[in-house]
mmCIF file of C-alpha atoms in Angstrom:
data_model
loop_
_atom_site.group_PDB
_atom_site.id
_atom_site.type_symbol
_atom_site.label_atom_id
_atom_site.label_comp_id
_atom_site.label_asym_id
_atom_site.label_seq_id
_atom_site.Cartn_x
_atom_site.Cartn_y
_atom_site.Cartn_z
ATOM 1 C CA MET I 353 19.348 3.787 -34.143
ATOM 2 C CA GLY I 354 21.621 0.646 -34.082
ATOM 3 C CA ASP I 355 23.656 2.935 -31.762
ATOM 4 C CA ALA I 356 20.082 4.515 -29.772
ATOM 5 C CA LEU I 357 20.987 4.447 -25.647
ATOM 6 C CA LEU I 358 18.185 5.817 -23.658
ATOM 7 C CA VAL I 359 18.551 7.608 -20.685
ATOM 8 C CA ARG I 360 15.693 7.722 -17.878
ATOM 9 C CA VAL I 361 15.504 11.433 -15.999
ATOM 10 C CA TYR I 362 13.383 9.980 -13.043
ATOM 11 C CA GLY I 363 10.317 12.413 -12.294
ATOM 12 C CA ARG I 364 9.374 14.989 -9.700
ATOM 13 C CA ARG I 365 9.537 13.780 -5.587
ATOM 14 C CA THR I 366 8.900 10.136 -7.220
ATOM 15 C CA GLU I 367 12.036 8.589 -4.661
ATOM 16 C CA LEU I 368 8.678 8.911 -2.015
ATOM 17 C CA LEU I 369 7.495 6.195 -4.368
ATOM 18 C CA VAL I 370 10.494 4.213 -5.519
ATOM 19 C CA ASP I 371 13.584 3.273 -3.728
ATOM 20 C CA ARG I 372 16.403 4.277 -6.478
ATOM 21 C CA GLU I 373 18.881 2.177 -4.791
ATOM 22 C CA THR I 374 16.556 -1.256 -5.039
ATOM 23 C CA GLU I 375 15.637 -0.996 -8.505
ATOM 24 C CA LEU I 376 19.433 -0.384 -9.547
ATOM 25 C CA ARG I 377 19.725 -3.660 -8.061
ATOM 26 C CA ASN I 378 17.306 -5.139 -9.514
ATOM 27 C CA PHE I 379 17.958 -4.047 -13.234
ATOM 28 C CA GLN I 380 21.399 -5.318 -12.369
ATOM 29 C CA VAL I 381 20.120 -9.162 -11.185
ATOM 30 C CA LEU I 382 17.233 -9.277 -14.195
ATOM 31 C CA ARG I 383 20.228 -8.085 -16.733
ATOM 32 C CA ALA I 384 22.557 -10.785 -15.683
ATOM 33 C CA HIS I 385 19.913 -13.264 -16.701
ATOM 34 C CA GLY I 386 19.067 -12.411 -19.755
ATOM 35 C CA CYS I 387 16.066 -10.136 -19.467
ATOM 36 C CA ALA I 388 16.594 -6.492 -18.921
ATOM 37 C CA PRO I 389 18.721 -4.316 -21.722
ATOM 38 C CA ASP I 390 22.652 -3.435 -21.076
ATOM 39 C CA LEU I 391 23.038 -1.356 -18.004
ATOM 40 C CA TYR I 392 25.281 1.755 -19.412
ATOM 41 C CA CYS I 393 25.396 4.100 -16.209
ATOM 42 C CA ALA I 394 23.669 4.964 -13.371
ATOM 43 C CA PHE I 395 23.907 9.095 -12.141
ATOM 44 C CA GLN I 396 21.872 10.801 -8.713
ATOM 45 C CA ASN I 397 18.203 11.427 -10.641
ATOM 46 C CA GLY I 398 18.315 8.713 -13.568
ATOM 47 C CA LEU I 399 20.056 6.265 -15.341
ATOM 48 C CA CYS I 400 21.238 5.414 -19.005
ATOM 49 C CA TYR I 401 20.421 2.450 -20.858
ATOM 50 C CA GLN I 402 20.512 -0.128 -23.981
ATOM 51 C CA PHE I 403 16.942 0.700 -25.814
ATOM 52 C CA LEU I 404 15.359 -2.140 -27.273
ATOM 53 C CA PRO I 405 13.694 -2.583 -30.833
ATOM 54 C CA GLY I 406 10.488 -3.517 -30.787
ATOM 55 C CA THR I 407 6.282 -2.075 -30.222
ATOM 56 C CA ALA I 408 5.369 -1.268 -27.184
ATOM 57 C CA LEU I 409 2.095 -3.186 -26.668
ATOM 58 C CA GLY I 410 -1.304 -1.907 -26.556
ATOM 59 C CA PRO I 411 -4.685 -2.635 -25.278
ATOM 60 C CA GLU I 412 -5.126 -5.058 -28.212
ATOM 61 C CA HIS I 413 -1.704 -6.649 -28.427
ATOM 62 C CA VAL I 414 -2.141 -8.323 -24.701
ATOM 63 C CA ARG I 415 -5.302 -9.997 -25.953
ATOM 64 C CA ASP I 416 -3.734 -11.714 -28.610
ATOM 65 C CA PRO I 417 -3.059 -15.031 -27.719
ATOM 66 C CA HIS I 418 -0.006 -15.132 -29.905
ATOM 67 C CA ILE I 419 1.462 -12.461 -27.776
ATOM 68 C CA PHE I 420 -0.044 -12.805 -24.258
ATOM 69 C CA ARG I 421 1.305 -16.662 -24.851
ATOM 70 C CA LEU I 422 4.967 -14.183 -24.872
ATOM 71 C CA VAL I 423 4.064 -12.257 -22.282
ATOM 72 C CA ALA I 424 3.405 -15.314 -19.702
ATOM 73 C CA ARG I 425 6.545 -17.082 -20.945
ATOM 74 C CA GLU I 426 8.659 -14.043 -19.981
ATOM 75 C CA MET I 427 6.858 -13.675 -17.034
ATOM 76 C CA ALA I 428 7.529 -17.315 -16.123
ATOM 77 C CA ARG I 429 11.680 -16.136 -17.113
ATOM 78 C CA VAL I 430 11.640 -13.268 -14.471
ATOM 79 C CA HIS I 431 9.656 -15.526 -11.674
ATOM 80 C CA ALA I 432 11.812 -18.424 -11.927
ATOM 81 C CA ILE I 433 15.201 -16.159 -11.097
ATOM 82 C CA HIS I 434 16.401 -17.435 -7.567
ATOM 83 C CA ALA I 435 13.593 -19.559 -7.436
ATOM 84 C CA ASN I 436 15.950 -21.501 -5.921
ATOM 85 C CA GLY I 437 17.253 -20.983 -2.289
ATOM 86 C CA SER I 438 15.374 -18.798 1.050
ATOM 87 C CA LEU I 439 13.518 -16.188 -0.444
ATOM 88 C CA PRO I 440 12.583 -12.500 0.869
ATOM 89 C CA ARG I 441 9.654 -11.529 2.187
ATOM 90 C CA PRO I 442 7.023 -10.188 -0.375
ATOM 91 C CA ILE I 443 7.038 -6.264 -0.890
ATOM 92 C CA LEU I 444 3.514 -6.087 -0.979
ATOM 93 C CA TRP I 445 2.810 -5.150 3.000
ATOM 94 C CA GLN I 446 5.433 -2.871 3.193
ATOM 95 C CA LYS I 447 4.359 -0.692 0.540
ATOM 96 C CA LEU I 448 1.055 -0.476 1.088
ATOM 97 C CA HIS I 449 2.024 0.088 4.420
ATOM 98 C CA LYS I 450 4.209 3.621 3.209
ATOM 99 C CA TYR I 451 1.758 4.402 0.310
ATOM 100 C CA LEU I 452 -1.371 4.427 3.034
ATOM 101 C CA SER I 453 1.085 7.105 5.699
ATOM 102 C CA LEU I 454 2.062 9.007 2.732
ATOM 103 C CA VAL I 455 -1.326 9.476 2.028
ATOM 104 C CA LYS I 456 -2.183 10.201 5.288
ATOM 105 C CA THR I 457 0.402 12.251 6.170
ATOM 106 C CA GLU I 458 1.623 14.191 3.005
ATOM 107 C CA LEU I 459 -1.403 15.244 1.638
ATOM 108 C CA SER I 460 -2.484 16.613 5.210
ATOM 109 C CA PRO I 461 0.381 18.885 6.453
ATOM 110 C CA LYS I 462 -0.751 20.715 8.957
ATOM 111 C CA VAL I 463 -4.665 19.228 9.960
ATOM 112 C CA SER I 464 -5.085 16.279 12.700
ATOM 113 C CA ASN I 465 -7.575 14.683 10.624
ATOM 114 C CA PRO I 466 -6.485 14.605 7.214
ATOM 115 C CA SER I 467 -8.458 16.011 4.435
ATOM 116 C CA LEU I 468 -8.838 13.644 1.521
ATOM 117 C CA PRO I 469 -10.776 14.378 -1.986
ATOM 118 C CA GLN I 470 -14.551 14.420 -2.192
ATOM 119 C CA ASP I 471 -15.352 10.401 -2.699
ATOM 120 C CA VAL I 472 -12.251 8.858 -1.905
ATOM 121 C CA PRO I 473 -12.453 6.935 1.220
ATOM 122 C CA GLY I 474 -11.519 7.986 4.480
ATOM 123 C CA PRO I 475 -8.042 7.031 6.291
ATOM 124 C CA ALA I 476 -9.746 4.822 8.377
ATOM 125 C CA ALA I 477 -11.934 2.661 5.686
ATOM 126 C CA LEU I 478 -8.489 2.467 4.105
ATOM 127 C CA GLN I 479 -6.434 1.498 6.906
ATOM 128 C CA GLN I 480 -9.695 -1.220 7.466
ATOM 129 C CA GLU I 481 -9.661 -2.501 4.279
ATOM 130 C CA LEU I 482 -5.692 -3.186 4.296
ATOM 131 C CA ALA I 483 -5.772 -4.718 7.248
ATOM 132 C CA TRP I 484 -8.586 -7.138 5.622
ATOM 133 C CA MET I 485 -6.688 -7.388 2.500
ATOM 134 C CA GLN I 486 -3.256 -8.606 4.480
ATOM 135 C CA GLU I 487 -5.378 -11.065 6.766
ATOM 136 C CA THR I 488 -6.685 -12.536 3.544
ATOM 137 C CA LEU I 489 -4.716 -12.942 1.295
ATOM 138 C CA SER I 490 -1.202 -13.468 2.755
ATOM 139 C CA GLN I 491 -2.878 -16.793 3.457
ATOM 140 C CA LEU I 492 -3.185 -17.865 0.133
ATOM 141 C CA GLY I 493 0.017 -19.642 -0.297
ATOM 142 C CA SER I 494 0.389 -17.789 -2.972
ATOM 143 C CA PRO I 495 4.673 -18.298 -3.727
ATOM 144 C CA VAL I 496 6.834 -15.408 -2.917
ATOM 145 C CA VAL I 497 9.308 -14.965 -6.063
ATOM 146 C CA LEU I 498 10.643 -11.774 -8.019
ATOM 147 C CA CYS I 499 8.066 -9.919 -9.485
ATOM 148 C CA HIS I 500 7.634 -6.914 -12.141
ATOM 149 C CA ASN I 501 5.174 -5.426 -10.394
ATOM 150 C CA ASP I 502 4.219 -3.180 -13.005
ATOM 151 C CA LEU I 503 3.276 -4.775 -16.114
ATOM 152 C CA LEU I 504 1.083 -2.626 -17.932
ATOM 153 C CA CYS I 505 0.968 -2.626 -21.966
ATOM 154 C CA LYS I 506 3.434 -0.193 -22.296
ATOM 155 C CA ASN I 507 6.169 -1.545 -20.233
ATOM 156 C CA ILE I 508 6.101 -4.605 -22.622
ATOM 157 C CA ILE I 509 8.536 -4.167 -25.824
ATOM 158 C CA TYR I 510 7.086 -6.913 -28.868
ATOM 159 C CA ASP I 511 10.149 -7.528 -30.661
ATOM 160 C CA SER I 512 8.755 -9.120 -34.188
ATOM 161 C CA ALA I 513 11.889 -9.715 -36.015
ATOM 162 C CA ARG I 514 13.352 -11.772 -32.615
ATOM 163 C CA GLU I 515 9.460 -13.347 -31.738
ATOM 164 C CA ARG I 516 9.952 -12.202 -28.086
ATOM 165 C CA VAL I 517 9.033 -10.004 -25.406
ATOM 166 C CA ARG I 518 11.091 -7.619 -23.348
ATOM 167 C CA PHE I 519 10.204 -5.877 -19.934
ATOM 168 C CA ILE I 520 11.535 -2.355 -19.511
ATOM 169 C CA ASP I 521 11.277 -0.152 -16.445
ATOM 170 C CA TYR I 522 12.009 -2.021 -12.532
ATOM 171 C CA GLU I 523 10.917 1.193 -10.615
ATOM 172 C CA TYR I 524 8.669 -1.328 -8.657
ATOM 173 C CA THR I 525 10.446 -4.570 -9.493
ATOM 174 C CA GLY I 526 10.834 -6.527 -5.874
ATOM 175 C CA TYR I 527 10.238 -10.248 -4.293
ATOM 176 C CA ASN I 528 6.617 -10.665 -4.363
ATOM 177 C CA TYR I 529 3.395 -12.767 -4.526
ATOM 178 C CA GLN I 530 3.193 -15.071 -7.756
ATOM 179 C CA ALA I 531 -0.948 -14.116 -7.916
ATOM 180 C CA PHE I 532 -0.042 -9.895 -7.445
ATOM 181 C CA ASP I 533 1.856 -9.432 -10.742
ATOM 182 C CA ILE I 534 -0.205 -11.906 -13.054
ATOM 183 C CA GLY I 535 -3.599 -9.875 -11.440
ATOM 184 C CA ASN I 536 -1.422 -6.444 -11.557
ATOM 185 C CA HIS I 537 -1.137 -6.989 -15.505
ATOM 186 C CA PHE I 538 -5.070 -8.521 -16.055
ATOM 187 C CA ASN I 539 -5.958 -4.996 -14.086
ATOM 188 C CA GLU I 540 -4.046 -3.775 -16.928
ATOM 189 C CA PHE I 541 -5.784 -5.280 -20.164
ATOM 190 C CA ALA I 542 -8.258 -2.393 -19.152
ATOM 191 C CA GLY I 543 -5.371 0.599 -20.406
ATOM 192 C CA VAL I 544 -3.862 3.572 -18.681
ATOM 193 C CA LYS I 545 -5.354 6.900 -20.298
ATOM 194 C CA GLU I 546 -8.461 5.713 -20.894
ATOM 195 C CA VAL I 547 -9.562 3.088 -18.537
ATOM 196 C CA ASP I 548 -12.100 0.175 -19.162
ATOM 197 C CA TYR I 549 -12.451 -2.312 -16.759
ATOM 198 C CA GLY I 550 -14.591 -4.507 -19.376
ATOM 199 C CA LEU I 551 -11.400 -5.337 -20.961
ATOM 200 C CA TYR I 552 -10.249 -7.030 -17.773
ATOM 201 C CA PRO I 553 -9.615 -10.370 -19.170
ATOM 202 C CA SER I 554 -12.582 -13.210 -19.085
ATOM 203 C CA LYS I 555 -11.858 -16.603 -17.324
ATOM 204 C CA GLU I 556 -11.662 -18.274 -20.538
ATOM 205 C CA MET I 557 -8.884 -16.354 -21.886
ATOM 206 C CA GLN I 558 -6.890 -16.019 -17.832
ATOM 207 C CA LEU I 559 -6.895 -20.152 -17.924
ATOM 208 C CA GLN I 560 -5.339 -19.572 -21.654
ATOM 209 C CA TRP I 561 -2.413 -17.420 -20.399
ATOM 210 C CA LEU I 562 -2.531 -18.846 -16.790
ATOM 211 C CA HIS I 563 -1.758 -22.429 -18.429
ATOM 212 C CA SER I 564 1.197 -21.250 -20.857
ATOM 213 C CA TYR I 565 2.571 -19.373 -17.940
ATOM 214 C CA LEU I 566 2.252 -22.522 -15.011
ATOM 215 C CA GLN I 567 4.118 -24.772 -18.211
ATOM 216 C CA ALA I 568 6.998 -22.087 -18.132
ATOM 217 C CA TYR I 569 7.660 -21.468 -15.021
ATOM 218 C CA LYS I 570 7.090 -25.390 -13.753
ATOM 219 C CA GLU I 571 9.837 -26.124 -16.739
ATOM 220 C CA LEU I 572 11.953 -23.565 -15.828
ATOM 221 C CA THR I 573 11.869 -24.450 -12.426
ATOM 222 C CA GLN I 574 11.595 -28.329 -12.537
ATOM 223 C CA GLY I 575 14.219 -28.655 -14.839
ATOM 224 C CA HIS I 576 11.659 -31.090 -16.991
ATOM 225 C CA PRO I 577 11.490 -29.538 -20.320
ATOM 226 C CA GLY I 578 8.670 -30.548 -22.819
ATOM 227 C CA ASP I 579 6.907 -32.561 -20.500
ATOM 228 C CA THR I 580 5.758 -30.398 -17.753
ATOM 229 C CA GLN I 581 1.508 -31.383 -17.071
ATOM 230 C CA VAL I 582 -0.278 -28.531 -15.886
ATOM 231 C CA SER I 583 -3.763 -29.915 -13.387
ATOM 232 C CA GLU I 584 -6.783 -28.354 -13.511
ATOM 233 C CA GLU I 585 -6.538 -27.911 -9.455
ATOM 234 C CA GLU I 586 -2.950 -25.850 -10.272
ATOM 235 C CA LEU I 587 -4.699 -23.783 -12.397
ATOM 236 C CA GLU I 588 -8.317 -23.302 -10.703
ATOM 237 C CA THR I 589 -5.815 -22.501 -7.806
ATOM 238 C CA LEU I 590 -3.761 -19.668 -9.401
ATOM 239 C CA TYR I 591 -7.172 -18.244 -11.108
ATOM 240 C CA VAL I 592 -8.478 -17.594 -7.360
ATOM 241 C CA GLN I 593 -5.020 -16.761 -6.259
ATOM 242 C CA VAL I 594 -5.056 -14.472 -9.401
ATOM 243 C CA ASN I 595 -8.334 -12.887 -8.953
ATOM 244 C CA LYS I 596 -8.129 -12.284 -5.054
ATOM 245 C CA PHE I 597 -4.691 -10.008 -5.243
ATOM 246 C CA SER I 598 -5.673 -7.933 -8.466
ATOM 247 C CA LEU I 599 -7.674 -6.431 -5.819
ATOM 248 C CA ALA I 600 -4.378 -5.224 -4.224
ATOM 249 C CA SER I 601 -3.196 -4.219 -7.230
ATOM 250 C CA HIS I 602 -6.347 -1.900 -7.250
ATOM 251 C CA PHE I 603 -5.754 -0.492 -3.999
ATOM 252 C CA LEU I 604 -1.673 -0.105 -4.341
ATOM 253 C CA TRP I 605 -2.252 2.159 -7.549
ATOM 254 C CA ALA I 606 -5.009 4.000 -6.098
ATOM 255 C CA CYS I 607 -3.114 5.055 -2.959
ATOM 256 C CA TRP I 608 0.198 6.055 -5.898
ATOM 257 C CA GLY I 609 -2.397 7.491 -7.856
ATOM 258 C CA LEU I 610 -3.280 9.927 -4.614
ATOM 259 C CA ILE I 611 0.523 10.815 -4.102
ATOM 260 C CA GLN I 612 1.200 11.408 -8.037
ATOM 261 C CA ASP I 613 -1.611 13.669 -7.687
ATOM 262 C CA LYS I 614 0.339 16.117 -5.196
ATOM 263 C CA TYR I 615 3.328 16.227 -6.455
ATOM 264 C CA SER I 616 3.774 14.651 -10.073
ATOM 265 C CA THR I 617 4.818 17.595 -12.957
ATOM 266 C CA ILE I 618 3.356 15.010 -16.098
ATOM 267 C CA ASP I 619 0.267 15.752 -17.214
ATOM 268 C CA PHE I 620 -2.053 13.174 -16.017
ATOM 269 C CA ASN I 621 -4.921 12.850 -13.992
ATOM 270 C CA PHE I 622 -3.896 11.541 -11.324
ATOM 271 C CA LEU I 623 -6.776 11.897 -9.422
ATOM 272 C CA ARG I 624 -9.261 10.684 -11.740
ATOM 273 C CA TYR I 625 -7.161 7.609 -12.170
ATOM 274 C CA ALA I 626 -6.772 7.040 -8.267
ATOM 275 C CA LYS I 627 -10.873 7.250 -7.823
ATOM 276 C CA LEU I 628 -11.336 4.837 -11.041
ATOM 277 C CA ARG I 629 -8.911 2.014 -9.002
ATOM 278 C CA PHE I 630 -10.959 2.791 -6.005
ATOM 279 C CA LYS I 631 -14.086 2.148 -7.794
ATOM 280 C CA GLN I 632 -12.692 -0.827 -8.882
ATOM 281 C CA TYR I 633 -11.481 -1.986 -5.943
ATOM 282 C CA PHE I 634 -14.599 -2.065 -4.170
ATOM 283 C CA LYS I 635 -16.858 -3.139 -6.759
ATOM 284 C CA MET I 636 -14.460 -6.675 -7.447
ATOM 285 C CA LYS I 637 -14.082 -7.182 -3.791
ATOM 286 C CA PRO I 638 -17.467 -8.965 -3.391
ATOM 287 C CA VAL I 639 -17.253 -11.362 -6.168
ATOM 288 C CA VAL I 640 -13.440 -12.002 -5.693
ATOM 289 C CA ALA I 641 -13.914 -12.284 -1.872
ATOM 290 C CA ALA I 642 -16.170 -15.324 -2.686
ATOM 291 C CA LEU I 643 -14.112 -17.562 -5.051
ATOM 292 C CA GLN I 644 -12.929 -20.178 -3.708
ATOM 293 C CA VAL I 645 -9.436 -21.986 -3.425
ATOM 294 C CA PRO I 646 -10.132 -25.505 -4.958
ATOM 295 C CA LYS I 647 -9.504 -27.545 -1.985
#
């Protein structure tokens, strides 16, 4: 296994969802900062890179305090890249608008009114939700940082020999709201194959996770290792931002699921997954809309 390397071939029509040039650029940026494996070559429909030894995490691992502190600190390392200087715009709104327009056009080739599957909200309703999110979430003051944007359990590799975690798969990596990356990861506590939102982390668990994250992030961006204090107010603010942004994550992957359902050759029920994500979005919307950032 010392000589193992990994060859990845892109899925069918994934260029609709993923900008491959951006993926490559982000891979190289992460590599330069010690947050990604060595990249050996890229070809027209794939990549070849260093194999990282370790365990791909499952929902049982990401709630283990020992491991989740490592995950929080590693996310802070990624978020601290280029944290100084001018930052580009967050990728979120452009991505959501793109996916939604794909849902509307690609899924209804020659029809004037797109026919979405039963119990998926119609295009006008989805457009309205997106407008509401953009209006609400962009005002929360969440910093824009370099985000992984797809931290599901299996994209986190735990190396017990070195006592560290590494993130893999940078297809969705890009500048985004800090709270989106964290909220998206918390949604992934529910798993992918057998989704169970009862596993979404409790407030107590989130605060422990966020405390580890903020401590590491402040050390890395303010340059005083060891003496960084995290205030109750900072913690509560991040908690509120994260739980509000978790809605955008449900919405994004629900739209993604509808597109994958049409094109993917992978044996996975993308439509069922999309419906689950929409269901959770509408269930959580009133709950998180009521949360207030401390004044």
